[in-house]
Coordinates of C-alpha atoms and ligand atoms in Angstrom, one line a residue:
X27 CA 66.3 -35.0 148.3
X28 CA 66.0 -37.0 151.9
X29 CA 68.6 -35.0 154.2
X30 CA 71.9 -37.3 155.2
X31 CA 71.8 -36.4 159.0
X32 CA 67.8 -37.0 160.1
X33 CA 68.9 -35.7 163.6
X34 CA 69.5 -32.0 162.7
X35 CA 67.2 -29.4 162.2
X36 CA 69.9 -27.3 160.6
X37 CA 70.0 -26.6 156.6
X38 CA 73.5 -28.3 156.4
X39 CA 72.6 -28.5 152.7
X40 CA 72.4 -24.6 151.9
X41 CA 74.9 -23.3 154.5
X42 CA 78.1 -25.0 156.5
X43 CA 79.8 -23.7 159.3
X44 CA 83.6 -23.4 159.2
X45 CA 84.6 -21.9 162.6
X46 CA 82.8 -21.2 165.8
X47 CA 83.9 -18.7 168.4
X48 CA 82.9 -18.8 171.9
X49 CA 83.1 -16.3 174.8
X50 CA 81.5 -17.6 177.7
X51 CA 81.4 -16.6 181.4
X52 CA 80.9 -19.9 183.9
X53 CA 78.3 -18.6 186.3
X54 CA 78.2 -21.3 189.2
X55 CA 75.4 -19.3 191.2
X56 CA 72.9 -19.5 188.5
X57 CA 74.3 -22.4 187.3
X58 CA 74.4 -21.0 183.4
X59 CA 77.1 -20.1 180.7
X60 CA 76.2 -16.7 179.3
X61 CA 78.0 -15.1 176.6
X62 CA 78.1 -15.2 172.9
X63 CA 79.1 -17.4 169.8
X64 CA 80.5 -16.0 166.5
X65 CA 80.0 -18.3 163.7
X66 CA 81.7 -18.2 160.3
X67 CA 79.7 -20.0 157.6
X68 CA 80.0 -20.5 153.8
X69 CA 77.5 -20.7 151.6
X70 CA 76.7 -23.8 149.7
X71 CA 74.2 -23.4 147.0
X72 CA 72.7 -20.1 145.3
X73 CA 70.2 -17.6 147.0
X74 CA 71.0 -18.6 150.6
X75 CA 68.8 -16.3 152.6
X76 CA 68.7 -17.9 156.1
X77 CA 71.0 -19.8 158.2
X78 CA 68.8 -22.7 160.5
X79 CA 70.6 -23.4 163.4
X80 CA 70.1 -26.3 166.4
X81 CA 69.3 -25.4 169.9
X82 CA 68.0 -27.1 172.6
X83 CA 66.5 -25.4 175.6
X84 CA 68.9 -22.2 175.0
X85 CA 67.9 -18.4 175.6
X86 CA 69.0 -16.2 172.6
X87 CA 69.6 -12.8 173.7
X88 CA 70.1 -11.2 170.2
X89 CA 71.6 -12.2 166.9
X90 CA 73.9 -9.8 164.8
X91 CA 76.0 -9.4 161.8
X92 CA 79.2 -10.8 162.7
X93 CA 81.0 -7.9 160.9
X94 CA 79.0 -5.2 162.6
X95 CA 77.6 -6.0 166.1
X96 CA 75.6 -2.8 166.0
X97 CA 73.4 -4.7 163.1
X98 CA 70.8 -7.1 164.3
X99 CA 69.7 -9.9 162.3
X100 CA 66.0 -11.4 162.2
X101 CA 65.4 -14.5 164.2
X102 CA 62.7 -16.7 164.8
X103 CA 62.2 -20.6 166.5
X104 CA 60.4 -23.3 165.1
X105 CA 58.1 -25.1 167.7
X106 CA 60.1 -27.2 170.0
X107 CA 60.2 -31.0 169.2
X108 CA 61.2 -32.9 172.3
X109 CA 63.9 -34.9 170.8
X110 CA 65.8 -32.6 168.6
X111 CA 65.1 -29.3 170.1
X112 CA 64.2 -26.2 168.7
X113 CA 64.9 -25.0 165.1
X114 CA 66.8 -21.2 165.0
X115 CA 66.0 -19.4 161.6
X116 CA 68.5 -16.4 161.1
X117 CA 67.8 -14.1 158.3
X118 CA 71.2 -13.5 156.8
X119 CA 72.4 -10.3 155.6
X120 CA 71.1 -10.1 151.8
X121 CA 70.4 -13.0 149.6
X122 CA 74.0 -14.7 149.1
X123 CA 75.2 -16.7 146.1
X124 CA 77.4 -19.7 146.9
X125 CA 80.8 -20.0 148.3
X126 CA 80.2 -16.7 150.1
X127 CA 81.5 -16.3 153.8
X128 CA 79.1 -14.6 156.3
X129 CA 79.7 -14.1 160.2
X130 CA 77.0 -14.4 162.7
X131 CA 76.9 -13.4 166.3
X132 CA 74.5 -14.7 168.6
X133 CA 74.4 -13.7 172.1
X134 CA 72.9 -16.5 174.3
X135 CA 72.9 -18.3 177.8
X136 CA 72.2 -22.0 179.1
X137 CA 69.4 -23.1 180.8
X138 CA 69.0 -26.0 183.9
X139 CA 67.5 -28.0 181.0
X140 CA 70.5 -27.9 178.8
X141 CA 71.5 -31.6 178.5
X142 CA 74.9 -31.3 177.6
X143 CA 76.1 -29.5 181.0
X144 CA 76.3 -31.2 184.4
X145 CA 76.6 -28.9 187.0
X146 CA 78.0 -30.3 190.1
X147 CA 77.8 -29.1 193.9
X148 CA 80.5 -29.1 196.0
X149 CA 79.3 -32.3 197.9
X150 CA 79.5 -34.3 194.5
X151 CA 83.1 -33.8 193.9
X152 CA 85.9 -35.6 195.5
X153 CA 87.5 -32.4 197.4
X154 CA 83.7 -31.2 198.4
X155 CA 85.1 -27.4 198.5
X156 CA 84.0 -26.0 195.2
X157 CA 81.3 -26.7 192.5
X158 CA 82.3 -28.5 189.0
X159 CA 81.0 -28.4 185.6
X160 CA 81.6 -31.0 183.0
X161 CA 80.0 -31.3 179.5
X162 CA 78.9 -34.2 177.4
X163 CA 77.8 -33.4 173.8
X164 CA 77.7 -36.7 172.0
X165 CA 75.3 -37.6 170.1
X166 CA 73.4 -34.2 169.7
X167 CA 73.9 -32.5 173.0
X168 CA 75.9 -29.8 171.2
X169 CA 73.0 -28.0 170.7
X170 CA 72.2 -27.3 174.5
X171 CA 75.6 -26.0 174.9
X172 CA 75.9 -23.5 171.9
X173 CA 73.5 -22.8 169.1
X174 CA 75.2 -24.8 165.8
X175 CA 74.8 -26.8 163.1
X176 CA 74.8 -30.0 165.1
X177 CA 75.5 -32.4 162.6
X178 CA 78.6 -34.8 162.9
X179 CA 79.2 -34.4 159.1
X180 CA 79.6 -30.5 159.6
X181 CA 83.4 -30.3 160.6
X182 CA 84.6 -27.1 162.2
X183 CA 87.6 -25.5 164.1
X184 CA 87.0 -23.4 167.2
X185 CA 88.2 -21.2 169.6
X186 CA 87.1 -20.1 172.9
X187 CA 87.6 -17.5 175.9
X188 CA 85.9 -18.7 178.8
X189 CA 85.7 -16.5 181.9
X190 CA 86.2 -18.8 185.2
X191 CA 85.7 -18.0 188.5
X192 CA 88.9 -18.2 191.0
X193 CA 90.2 -20.6 191.8
X194 CA 89.0 -23.0 189.0
X195 CA 90.6 -23.8 186.0
X196 CA 88.8 -24.5 182.5
X197 CA 89.6 -26.8 179.7
X198 CA 88.5 -27.7 176.8
X199 CA 88.8 -30.1 173.7
X200 CA 91.4 -28.0 172.2
X201 CA 95.0 -26.7 172.7
X202 CA 95.4 -24.5 175.6
X203 CA 96.6 -20.8 174.8
X204 CA 97.4 -19.7 178.3
X205 CA 98.3 -21.7 181.4
X206 CA 97.3 -18.7 183.8
X207 CA 94.1 -16.6 183.3
X208 CA 94.2 -13.6 181.7
X209 CA 92.9 -10.7 184.0
X210 CA 90.4 -8.6 182.2
X211 CA 88.5 -6.4 184.7
X212 CA 86.8 -8.7 186.9
X213 CA 87.1 -11.5 184.3
X214 CA 89.7 -14.5 184.5
X215 CA 89.8 -15.9 180.9
X216 CA 91.2 -19.1 179.8
X217 CA 91.8 -19.4 176.1
X218 CA 91.5 -22.1 173.8
X219 CA 91.9 -23.2 170.1
X220 CA 91.3 -26.1 168.1
X221 CA 92.7 -25.8 164.6
X222 CA 92.0 -29.2 163.5
X223 CA 88.4 -29.8 161.8
X224 CA 86.1 -31.4 164.0
X225 CA 82.6 -32.1 164.5
X226 CA 80.1 -30.2 166.9
X227 CA 79.9 -33.2 169.3
X228 CA 83.6 -32.9 170.1
X229 CA 83.5 -29.5 171.6
X230 CA 83.9 -29.9 175.4
X231 CA 84.3 -28.1 178.3
X232 CA 85.5 -28.9 182.3
X233 CA 85.4 -25.9 184.8
X234 CA 86.7 -27.3 188.3
X235 CA 89.4 -27.5 190.8
X236 CA 91.7 -29.5 188.6
X237 CA 95.7 -30.4 188.9
X238 CA 97.7 -31.6 186.0
X239 CA 100.7 -34.1 186.0
X240 CA 102.7 -34.8 183.0
X241 CA 102.5 -38.1 182.1
X242 CA 104.5 -38.2 178.6
X243 CA 106.0 -36.0 176.2
X244 CA 102.4 -35.0 174.6
X245 CA 100.0 -35.7 177.9
X246 CA 99.1 -34.3 180.9
X247 CA 96.4 -36.0 183.2
X248 CA 94.3 -33.7 184.9
X249 CA 91.8 -34.5 188.0
X250 CA 90.8 -33.1 191.1
X251 CA 94.2 -32.9 193.4
X252 CA 93.1 -35.6 195.7
X253 CA 93.2 -38.4 192.8
X254 CA 95.9 -37.0 190.8
X255 CA 98.9 -39.5 192.0
X256 CA 96.6 -42.4 191.3
X257 CA 95.5 -41.4 188.0
X258 CA 99.2 -40.4 187.0
X259 CA 100.3 -44.0 187.9
X260 CA 97.2 -45.8 186.4
X261 CA 97.8 -43.9 182.9
X262 CA 101.5 -44.3 182.4
X263 CA 101.2 -46.3 179.2
X264 CA 99.2 -43.3 177.5
X265 CA 102.4 -42.4 175.0
X266 CA 102.7 -46.2 174.2
X267 CA 99.6 -46.4 172.9
X268 CA 99.5 -43.1 170.8
X269 CA 103.1 -44.3 169.2
X270 CA 101.4 -47.6 168.2
X271 CA 98.4 -45.7 166.8
X272 CA 101.0 -43.6 164.8
X273 CA 102.8 -46.6 163.5
X274 CA 99.5 -48.5 162.4
X275 CA 97.9 -45.3 160.9
X276 CA 99.3 -42.0 160.4
X277 CA 100.9 -39.3 162.7
X278 CA 99.0 -37.9 165.4
X279 CA 97.4 -34.6 164.4
X280 CA 95.9 -33.0 167.2
X281 CA 99.3 -31.9 168.8
X282 CA 98.4 -32.6 172.8
X283 CA 96.9 -36.2 174.0
X284 CA 95.7 -35.0 177.6
X285 CA 93.4 -37.0 180.0
X286 CA 91.1 -35.6 182.1
X287 CA 89.3 -38.1 185.1
X288 CA 86.0 -36.9 185.9
X289 CA 84.0 -37.2 189.0
X290 CA 81.9 -40.4 189.4
X291 CA 78.9 -39.3 187.7
X292 CA 80.4 -39.3 184.3
X293 CA 77.9 -41.7 182.2
X294 CA 80.6 -43.1 179.7
X295 CA 83.9 -45.2 180.1
X296 CA 85.5 -42.5 178.3
X297 CA 84.6 -39.7 175.5
X298 CA 87.1 -38.9 172.9
X299 CA 86.9 -35.1 173.2
X300 CA 90.1 -34.0 171.0
X301 CA 93.3 -33.0 172.9
X302 CA 91.6 -34.1 176.1
X303 CA 89.9 -37.4 176.6
X304 CA 87.4 -37.4 179.3
X305 CA 87.4 -40.7 181.3
X306 CA 85.5 -42.4 184.1
X307 CA 87.0 -42.8 187.5
X308 CA 86.1 -46.4 187.5
X309 CA 89.1 -46.9 185.2
X310 CA 91.4 -46.3 188.4
X311 CA 91.5 -50.4 189.4
X312 CA 95.0 -49.6 190.8
X313 CA 96.6 -52.1 188.9
X314 CA 96.4 -50.7 185.2
X315 CA 94.1 -53.6 184.3
X316 CA 91.1 -51.3 182.7
X317 CA 93.3 -49.1 180.6
X318 CA 92.3 -50.4 177.3
X319 CA 89.5 -47.6 177.4
X320 CA 92.3 -45.1 176.8
X321 CA 93.5 -46.9 173.8
X322 CA 90.1 -46.9 172.6
X323 CA 89.7 -43.1 173.2
X324 CA 93.4 -42.7 171.4
X325 CA 92.5 -44.9 168.5
X326 CA 89.4 -42.4 168.3
X327 CA 92.2 -39.6 167.2
X328 CA 91.9 -41.0 163.7
X329 CA 88.6 -43.1 163.7
X330 CA 86.0 -40.6 164.4
X331 CA 87.6 -37.4 165.2
X332 CA 89.8 -37.2 162.1
X333 CA 87.6 -39.8 159.7
X334 CA 84.2 -39.0 160.7
X335 CA 80.5 -40.5 160.1
X336 CA 78.1 -38.0 158.5
X337 CA 75.2 -39.0 160.7
X338 CA 74.6 -41.2 163.5
X339 CA 73.0 -43.9 161.1
X340 CA 76.6 -44.6 160.3
X341 CA 77.9 -44.5 164.1
X342 CA 79.6 -47.8 163.2
X343 CA 82.4 -46.0 161.1
X344 CA 83.1 -44.2 164.3
X345 CA 82.8 -47.1 166.7
X346 CA 83.4 -50.5 164.9
X347 CA 86.9 -48.9 163.3
X348 CA 87.5 -47.8 166.8
X349 CA 87.1 -51.1 168.4
X350 CA 89.3 -52.4 165.2
X351 CA 92.1 -50.2 165.9
X352 CA 92.2 -50.4 169.7
X353 CA 92.4 -53.7 169.5
X354 CA 94.9 -53.7 166.8
X355 CA 97.1 -51.4 169.5
X356 CA 96.5 -54.3 172.4
X357 CA 97.8 -56.8 169.8
X358 CA 100.7 -55.0 168.9
X359 CA 101.3 -54.2 172.6
X360 CA 100.4 -57.3 174.3
X361 CA 100.6 -59.9 171.4
X362 CA 97.7 -61.4 169.2
X363 CA 96.0 -63.9 172.1
X364 CA 95.5 -60.7 173.9
X365 CA 93.8 -59.0 170.8
X366 CA 91.7 -62.2 170.0
X367 CA 90.6 -62.4 173.9
X368 CA 89.4 -58.9 173.8
X369 CA 87.2 -59.6 170.4
X370 CA 85.6 -62.7 172.1
X371 CA 84.6 -60.3 175.2
X372 CA 83.1 -57.8 172.4
X373 CA 81.1 -60.9 171.0
X374 CA 79.4 -61.3 174.6
X375 CA 78.7 -57.7 174.9
X376 CA 77.1 -57.8 171.2
X377 CA 74.9 -60.7 172.3
X378 CA 74.0 -59.3 175.4
X379 CA 72.6 -56.1 173.9
X380 CA 71.0 -57.8 170.6
X381 CA 69.1 -60.2 173.6
X382 CA 68.2 -56.6 175.2
X383 CA 66.7 -55.0 172.3
X384 CA 65.5 -58.2 170.4
X385 CA 66.7 -60.3 167.5
X386 CA 64.7 -58.6 165.3
X387 CA 64.8 -55.0 166.6
X388 CA 66.0 -52.9 163.5
X389 CA 68.1 -50.7 166.0
X390 CA 70.2 -53.8 166.0
X391 CA 71.2 -53.4 162.2
X392 CA 74.6 -51.9 161.5
X393 CA 73.4 -48.8 159.7
X394 CA 70.0 -48.4 161.9
X395 CA 67.4 -45.9 160.4
X396 CA 67.1 -42.9 163.1
X397 CA 64.4 -40.7 161.5
X398 CA 62.7 -39.3 164.6
X399 CA 64.8 -41.6 167.0
X400 CA 67.2 -40.0 169.7
X401 CA 70.3 -41.7 168.9
X402 CA 70.8 -41.9 172.7
X403 CA 67.9 -44.2 172.7
X404 CA 69.8 -46.3 169.9
X405 CA 73.1 -46.6 172.0
X406 CA 74.2 -49.9 172.2
X407 CA 77.3 -52.4 171.6
X408 CA 76.1 -52.9 168.2
X409 CA 78.0 -50.3 166.0
X410 CA 81.1 -51.0 168.0
X411 CA 81.1 -54.8 168.2
X412 CA 79.3 -55.7 165.0
X413 CA 81.3 -53.1 163.3
X414 CA 84.4 -54.9 164.6
X415 CA 83.1 -58.1 163.3
X416 CA 82.8 -56.7 159.9
X417 CA 86.1 -55.3 160.0
X418 CA 87.7 -58.6 161.1
X419 CA 85.8 -60.8 159.0
X420 CA 86.8 -58.6 155.7
X421 CA 90.3 -58.8 157.3
X422 CA 90.5 -62.5 157.3
X423 CA 88.4 -62.7 154.0
X424 CA 90.9 -60.5 152.1
X425 CA 93.9 -62.5 152.8
X426 CA 95.1 -61.1 156.5
X427 CA 96.9 -58.0 157.9
X428 CA 99.3 -57.7 155.1
X429 CA 96.4 -56.9 153.0
X430 CA 94.2 -55.2 155.4
X431 CA 96.5 -52.8 157.2
X432 CA 98.1 -50.7 154.6
X433 CA 94.4 -50.4 153.4
X434 CA 93.4 -49.0 157.0
X435 CA 96.4 -46.5 156.4
X436 CA 95.2 -45.4 153.0
X437 CA 91.7 -45.2 154.4
X438 CA 92.7 -42.3 157.1
X439 CA 94.8 -40.8 154.2
X440 CA 91.7 -40.5 151.8
X441 CA 89.3 -39.4 154.6
X442 CA 91.2 -37.3 157.0
X443 CA 89.4 -34.3 157.9
X444 CA 86.3 -35.3 156.3
X445 CA 83.2 -36.9 156.9
X446 CA 81.6 -40.4 155.3
X447 CA 78.8 -42.5 155.0
X448 CA 78.7 -46.3 154.5
X449 CA 78.4 -46.3 150.8
X450 CA 81.6 -44.0 150.5
X451 CA 83.4 -46.5 152.9
X452 CA 82.6 -49.3 150.7
X453 CA 83.2 -47.7 147.6
X454 CA 86.5 -46.8 148.7
X455 CA 87.1 -50.1 149.8
X456 CA 86.5 -51.8 146.7
X457 CA 88.5 -49.2 144.9
X458 CA 91.4 -49.5 147.1
X459 CA 91.1 -53.2 146.7
X460 CA 91.0 -53.2 142.9
X461 CA 93.6 -50.6 142.3
X462 CA 96.3 -52.1 144.8
X463 CA 95.4 -55.9 144.4
X464 CA 93.2 -56.5 140.8
X465 CA 90.2 -58.4 140.1
X466 CA 90.8 -61.1 142.4
X467 CA 90.0 -59.1 145.8
X468 CA 86.9 -57.5 144.2
X469 CA 85.5 -61.0 143.5
X470 CA 86.2 -61.6 147.2
X471 CA 84.5 -58.3 148.1
X472 CA 81.4 -59.5 146.0
X473 CA 81.1 -62.5 147.8
X474 CA 80.3 -60.7 151.1
X475 CA 76.6 -60.7 152.2
X476 CA 76.6 -56.8 152.6
X477 CA 72.6 -56.7 153.2
X478 CA 73.4 -59.2 155.9
X479 CA 76.3 -57.3 157.8
X480 CA 74.8 -53.6 157.0
X481 CA 71.0 -53.6 157.3
X482 CA 69.8 -56.9 158.8
X483 CA 68.9 -57.1 162.5
X484 CA 70.5 -59.6 164.9
X485 CA 73.8 -61.2 165.2
X486 CA 76.2 -61.1 162.3
X487 CA 75.6 -63.4 159.1
X488 CA 79.0 -64.8 160.0
X489 CA 80.3 -66.0 162.7
X490 CA 84.2 -65.2 163.1
X491 CA 86.4 -68.0 164.6
X492 CA 88.8 -66.6 167.5
X493 CA 91.6 -68.1 169.2
X494 CA 90.9 -69.8 172.4
X495 CA 94.0 -69.8 174.2
X496 CA 93.1 -67.2 176.9
X497 CA 89.1 -67.8 176.9
X498 CA 89.6 -71.9 177.0
X499 CA 90.4 -71.9 181.0
X500 CA 87.5 -69.5 181.7
X501 CA 85.0 -71.7 179.8
X502 CA 86.2 -74.7 181.1
X503 CA 85.9 -73.3 184.8
X504 CA 82.5 -71.8 184.2
X505 CA 81.2 -75.3 182.6
X506 CA 82.5 -77.2 185.7
X507 CA 80.4 -75.0 187.8
X508 CA 77.2 -75.6 185.7
X509 CA 77.8 -79.3 185.8
X510 CA 78.3 -78.9 189.6
X511 CA 75.4 -76.7 190.0
X512 CA 73.6 -79.2 192.8
X513 CA 76.6 -81.1 194.3
X514 CA 79.3 -78.6 194.7
X515 CA 82.5 -79.5 194.0
X516 CA 86.1 -78.6 195.8
X517 CA 86.3 -75.1 194.5
X518 CA 89.5 -73.1 195.8
X519 CA 91.1 -69.7 194.8
X520 CA 93.7 -71.7 193.0
X521 CA 91.1 -72.0 190.4
X522 CA 91.6 -68.6 189.3
X523 CA 95.0 -67.9 190.7
X524 CA 96.6 -67.2 187.2
X525 CA 93.5 -65.6 185.5
X526 CA 93.8 -61.6 184.5
X527 CA 91.1 -59.5 185.4
X528 CA 89.7 -59.7 182.2
X529 CA 89.8 -63.6 182.5
X530 CA 88.1 -63.1 185.4
X531 CA 85.2 -61.2 183.5
X532 CA 85.2 -63.7 180.9
X533 CA 84.7 -66.6 183.3
X534 CA 81.6 -64.5 185.0
X535 CA 80.2 -63.7 181.5
X536 CA 80.2 -67.7 180.5
X537 CA 78.6 -68.0 183.9
X538 CA 75.9 -65.7 183.5
X539 CA 75.4 -67.6 180.1
X540 CA 74.1 -70.7 182.0
X541 CA 70.9 -71.1 184.0
X542 CA 70.4 -69.3 187.3
X543 CA 72.9 -71.0 189.9
X544 CA 71.5 -72.1 193.0
X545 CA 72.1 -70.1 196.1
X546 CA 74.3 -72.6 197.8
X547 CA 76.6 -72.2 194.6
X548 CA 76.9 -68.6 194.6
X549 CA 77.9 -68.8 198.1
X550 CA 80.5 -71.6 197.4
X551 CA 81.7 -69.4 194.6
X552 CA 82.0 -66.3 196.7
X553 CA 83.9 -68.2 199.6
X554 CA 86.3 -69.5 197.0
X555 CA 86.9 -66.3 194.7
X556 CA 85.8 -63.9 197.4
X557 CA 84.1 -61.7 194.7
X558 CA 81.6 -59.5 196.4
X559 CA 84.7 -57.7 198.1
X560 CA 86.8 -57.1 194.7
X561 CA 87.2 -53.6 194.0
X562 CA 87.7 -53.9 190.0
X563 CA 84.8 -52.1 188.6
X564 CA 84.2 -54.9 185.6
X565 CA 84.7 -58.0 187.9
X566 CA 82.2 -56.1 190.6
X567 CA 79.6 -55.7 187.7
X568 CA 79.7 -59.0 186.5
X569 CA 79.7 -60.5 189.8
X570 CA 76.9 -58.5 190.9
X571 CA 74.9 -59.4 187.6
X572 CA 75.5 -63.1 188.0
X573 CA 74.0 -62.7 191.7
X574 CA 70.9 -61.0 190.6
X575 CA 70.3 -63.2 187.7
X576 CA 69.4 -66.0 190.8
X577 CA 67.7 -63.1 192.8
X578 CA 70.5 -63.7 195.5
X579 CA 69.3 -61.4 198.1
X580 CA 72.2 -60.8 200.1
X581 CA 74.1 -59.2 197.1
X582 CA 71.2 -56.4 197.0
X583 CA 73.0 -53.7 199.4
X584 CA 76.2 -54.1 197.3
X585 CA 74.3 -53.4 194.2
X586 CA 72.5 -50.5 195.8
X587 CA 76.2 -49.2 197.0
X588 CA 77.9 -49.8 193.4
X589 CA 74.9 -47.7 191.4
X590 CA 75.1 -44.6 193.5
X591 CA 78.9 -44.8 193.9
X592 CA 79.5 -44.0 190.3
X593 CA 76.9 -43.2 187.3
X594 CA 78.8 -45.1 184.4
X595 CA 76.1 -46.1 182.1
X596 CA 77.6 -49.4 181.2
X597 CA 77.5 -50.6 185.0
X598 CA 74.1 -48.3 186.2
X599 CA 71.7 -49.2 183.6
X600 CA 72.2 -53.1 183.6
X601 CA 72.3 -53.2 187.5
X602 CA 69.1 -51.3 187.9
X603 CA 67.5 -53.1 185.3
X604 CA 68.3 -56.5 186.7
X605 CA 67.5 -55.4 190.6
X606 CA 64.1 -54.1 189.1
X607 CA 63.3 -57.6 187.5
X608 CA 64.1 -59.1 190.6
X609 CA 60.9 -59.5 192.1
X610 CA 62.1 -58.6 195.7
X611 CA 64.3 -56.3 194.2
X612 CA 62.0 -54.1 192.3
X613 CA 61.1 -51.5 195.1
X614 CA 64.8 -51.2 196.3
X615 CA 65.7 -50.2 192.7
X616 CA 63.2 -47.5 192.6
X617 CA 63.7 -46.2 195.8
X618 CA 67.6 -45.9 195.3
X619 CA 67.2 -44.3 192.1
X620 CA 64.6 -41.8 193.3
X621 CA 66.7 -40.8 196.3
X622 CA 70.1 -40.5 194.4
X623 CA 68.5 -39.0 190.9
X624 CA 70.4 -35.8 191.1
X625 CA 73.5 -37.6 191.3
X626 CA 73.3 -38.6 187.8
X627 CA 74.2 -37.3 184.7
X628 CA 70.9 -35.9 182.5
X629 CA 71.4 -38.6 179.5
X630 CA 71.6 -41.2 182.3
X631 CA 69.3 -40.2 184.8
X632 CA 66.8 -40.1 181.7
X633 CA 67.4 -43.9 180.5
X634 CA 67.7 -45.2 183.7
X635 CA 64.1 -43.7 184.3
X636 CA 62.8 -45.3 181.3
X637 CA 64.3 -48.5 182.3
X638 CA 62.7 -48.6 185.7
X639 CA 59.1 -47.7 184.0
X640 CA 59.0 -44.5 185.9
X641 CA 58.5 -42.4 182.6
X642 CA 57.0 -44.0 179.3
Ligands
LIG713 C1 99.5 -71.0 188.0 O1 101.0 -70.6 187.5 C2 101.7 -71.2 188.2 C3 103.0 -70.8 188.0 O2 103.1 -71.0 186.5 C4 101.5 -73.0 188.5 O3 102.7 -73.5 189.1 C5 100.4 -73.3 188.6 O4 100.1 -74.5 188.8 C6 99.3 -72.6 188.1 N1 98.0 -72.7 188.8 C7 96.8 -73.2 188.0 C8 95.8 -73.7 188.8 O5 97.1 -73.6 187.0
LIG714 C1 71.7 -41.6 197.9 O1 70.6 -41.9 198.7 C2 71.0 -42.0 200.1 C3 69.6 -42.2 200.8 O2 68.8 -41.3 200.8 C4 71.6 -41.2 200.5 O3 72.2 -41.1 201.9 C5 73.1 -40.9 199.7 O4 73.9 -39.7 200.2 C6 72.8 -40.7 198.1 N1 74.1 -41.2 197.8 C7 74.4 -39.9 196.6 C8 75.5 -40.2 195.9 O5 73.8 -39.0 196.5
LIG715 ZN1 84.1 -45.3 171.4

């Protein structure tokens, strides 16, 4: 039998983890976490003699019977795999039959090589006074935070005691048990509990000088004190997003929905850690124009966190569904044309990534094969946007929202608390449509080009049609620039005075699609629309890409500034790549990266290094 998850070394078919309890001390001096994990395991088959855990760059200080911590258990490591880490084999006390519970205590500490952890010096924070630590476990980094069965299909509850130096605070992807630290001897302990089952990649910890501000009945936003007012203002719509999600799906399961705004090196837009979404400070546009990312992370409360992919090969079940629900939420709150507009932005992102990987690259399949592949290397907008387009196509094909929205709800109810693969998703879709609507819908499903959608590289087999009411003006203006590329027209600020921030991005996206503009056109565009000075990160990013495409050197210092101000991979990687591609910019790209390497998160740093040809 081939393993359902090719990216774990754990024996998840023999044993599963039910609960995980962490006891960790945060040691900023040595930049390590030290303590133990108590794993509650359940056997799935007969005669189970060992549990195999995933680890990566962890030091094991001893393994004990969880019921009797005097009694040590034998353990050994396999050889290290450069992508997946080292399997830790632990001999269980006696040979166990199926459905037995056994507890194992592993004493361990983390090292500087652990990719889940980013330790920031005080100078890398806004406040400059205290160090800061945050984790990022998705996709397969939980194994460098804690020895565990690091597979998304293994759904666990967890609890934790985190010993934190004064005056810092710890927060986790779980409910807070105590607001003030419990003092035990020299320790200051923050306690947490996550009672809803979730995959290991959602374990998350942050330690720093953190302040909280209430922004809704179940929501607090957390950040360094200097940014807290700005954060509270920007994310004021949070409760409305949650309520809209509840209307579309099922009651919100996790109790709290808090937000944490991280330091600038956070590599993603957001990370849907349960009870505490992590977001990048690049969302702080000062005009609430980038908060759709929060709608996205809230949608994960159902899609991904509650209903979870069994393996990274089916990642689209998390991200495609989340895009679909994010856009449903946006559509409900701001109208259908806004949803349609966002979908078209998504198609642009999909085209760009398929172009980057190559039309025939198997990683552009909706269900890619990831045997021997680090999921971080496969990351792209494909699972997000091809996944969204499949669901959007099915919605239209099966009869619209009146058919699809009840199905969406039934899907969440059916798979809540579970993990699934694409085949199970498809089986349920067929079963639901047959039971609720009869053979007519089954016939429609049989017409779907499943192989084209799921297992073929490149753009989707069907091109969805979207409403153009919000894109029309953008497309029209981009065309005008294209047609007048040699002989400039009277461009004026009025051209874009009524554009939303998203429309400006879409306009620049369309400009990017045309042949590189001559430098005098770039100058005229900047003069009319003052794009170089814009602070909105999305617009700034797209404008710099437009300039780099035509090797417009006056933009280089701006690019070098932007890529060291923040480390969000969505901006940082394409900008470095585009600057590197300019013959006159290659050296600057490499120099800037090398000088600022320690600023970036380990995931980002590793990928940019590859992009710039600094490693193979
Ligand atoms: C922008 O909107 C205002 C108010 O609706 C309108 O008067 C103006 O003509 C619009 N500008 C453009 C360029 O369409
Ligand atoms: C990036 O490198 C430059 C040049 O060494 C330095 O002045 C700057 O402080 C660095 N920025 C960060 C964020 O580390
Ligand atoms: Zn997501």
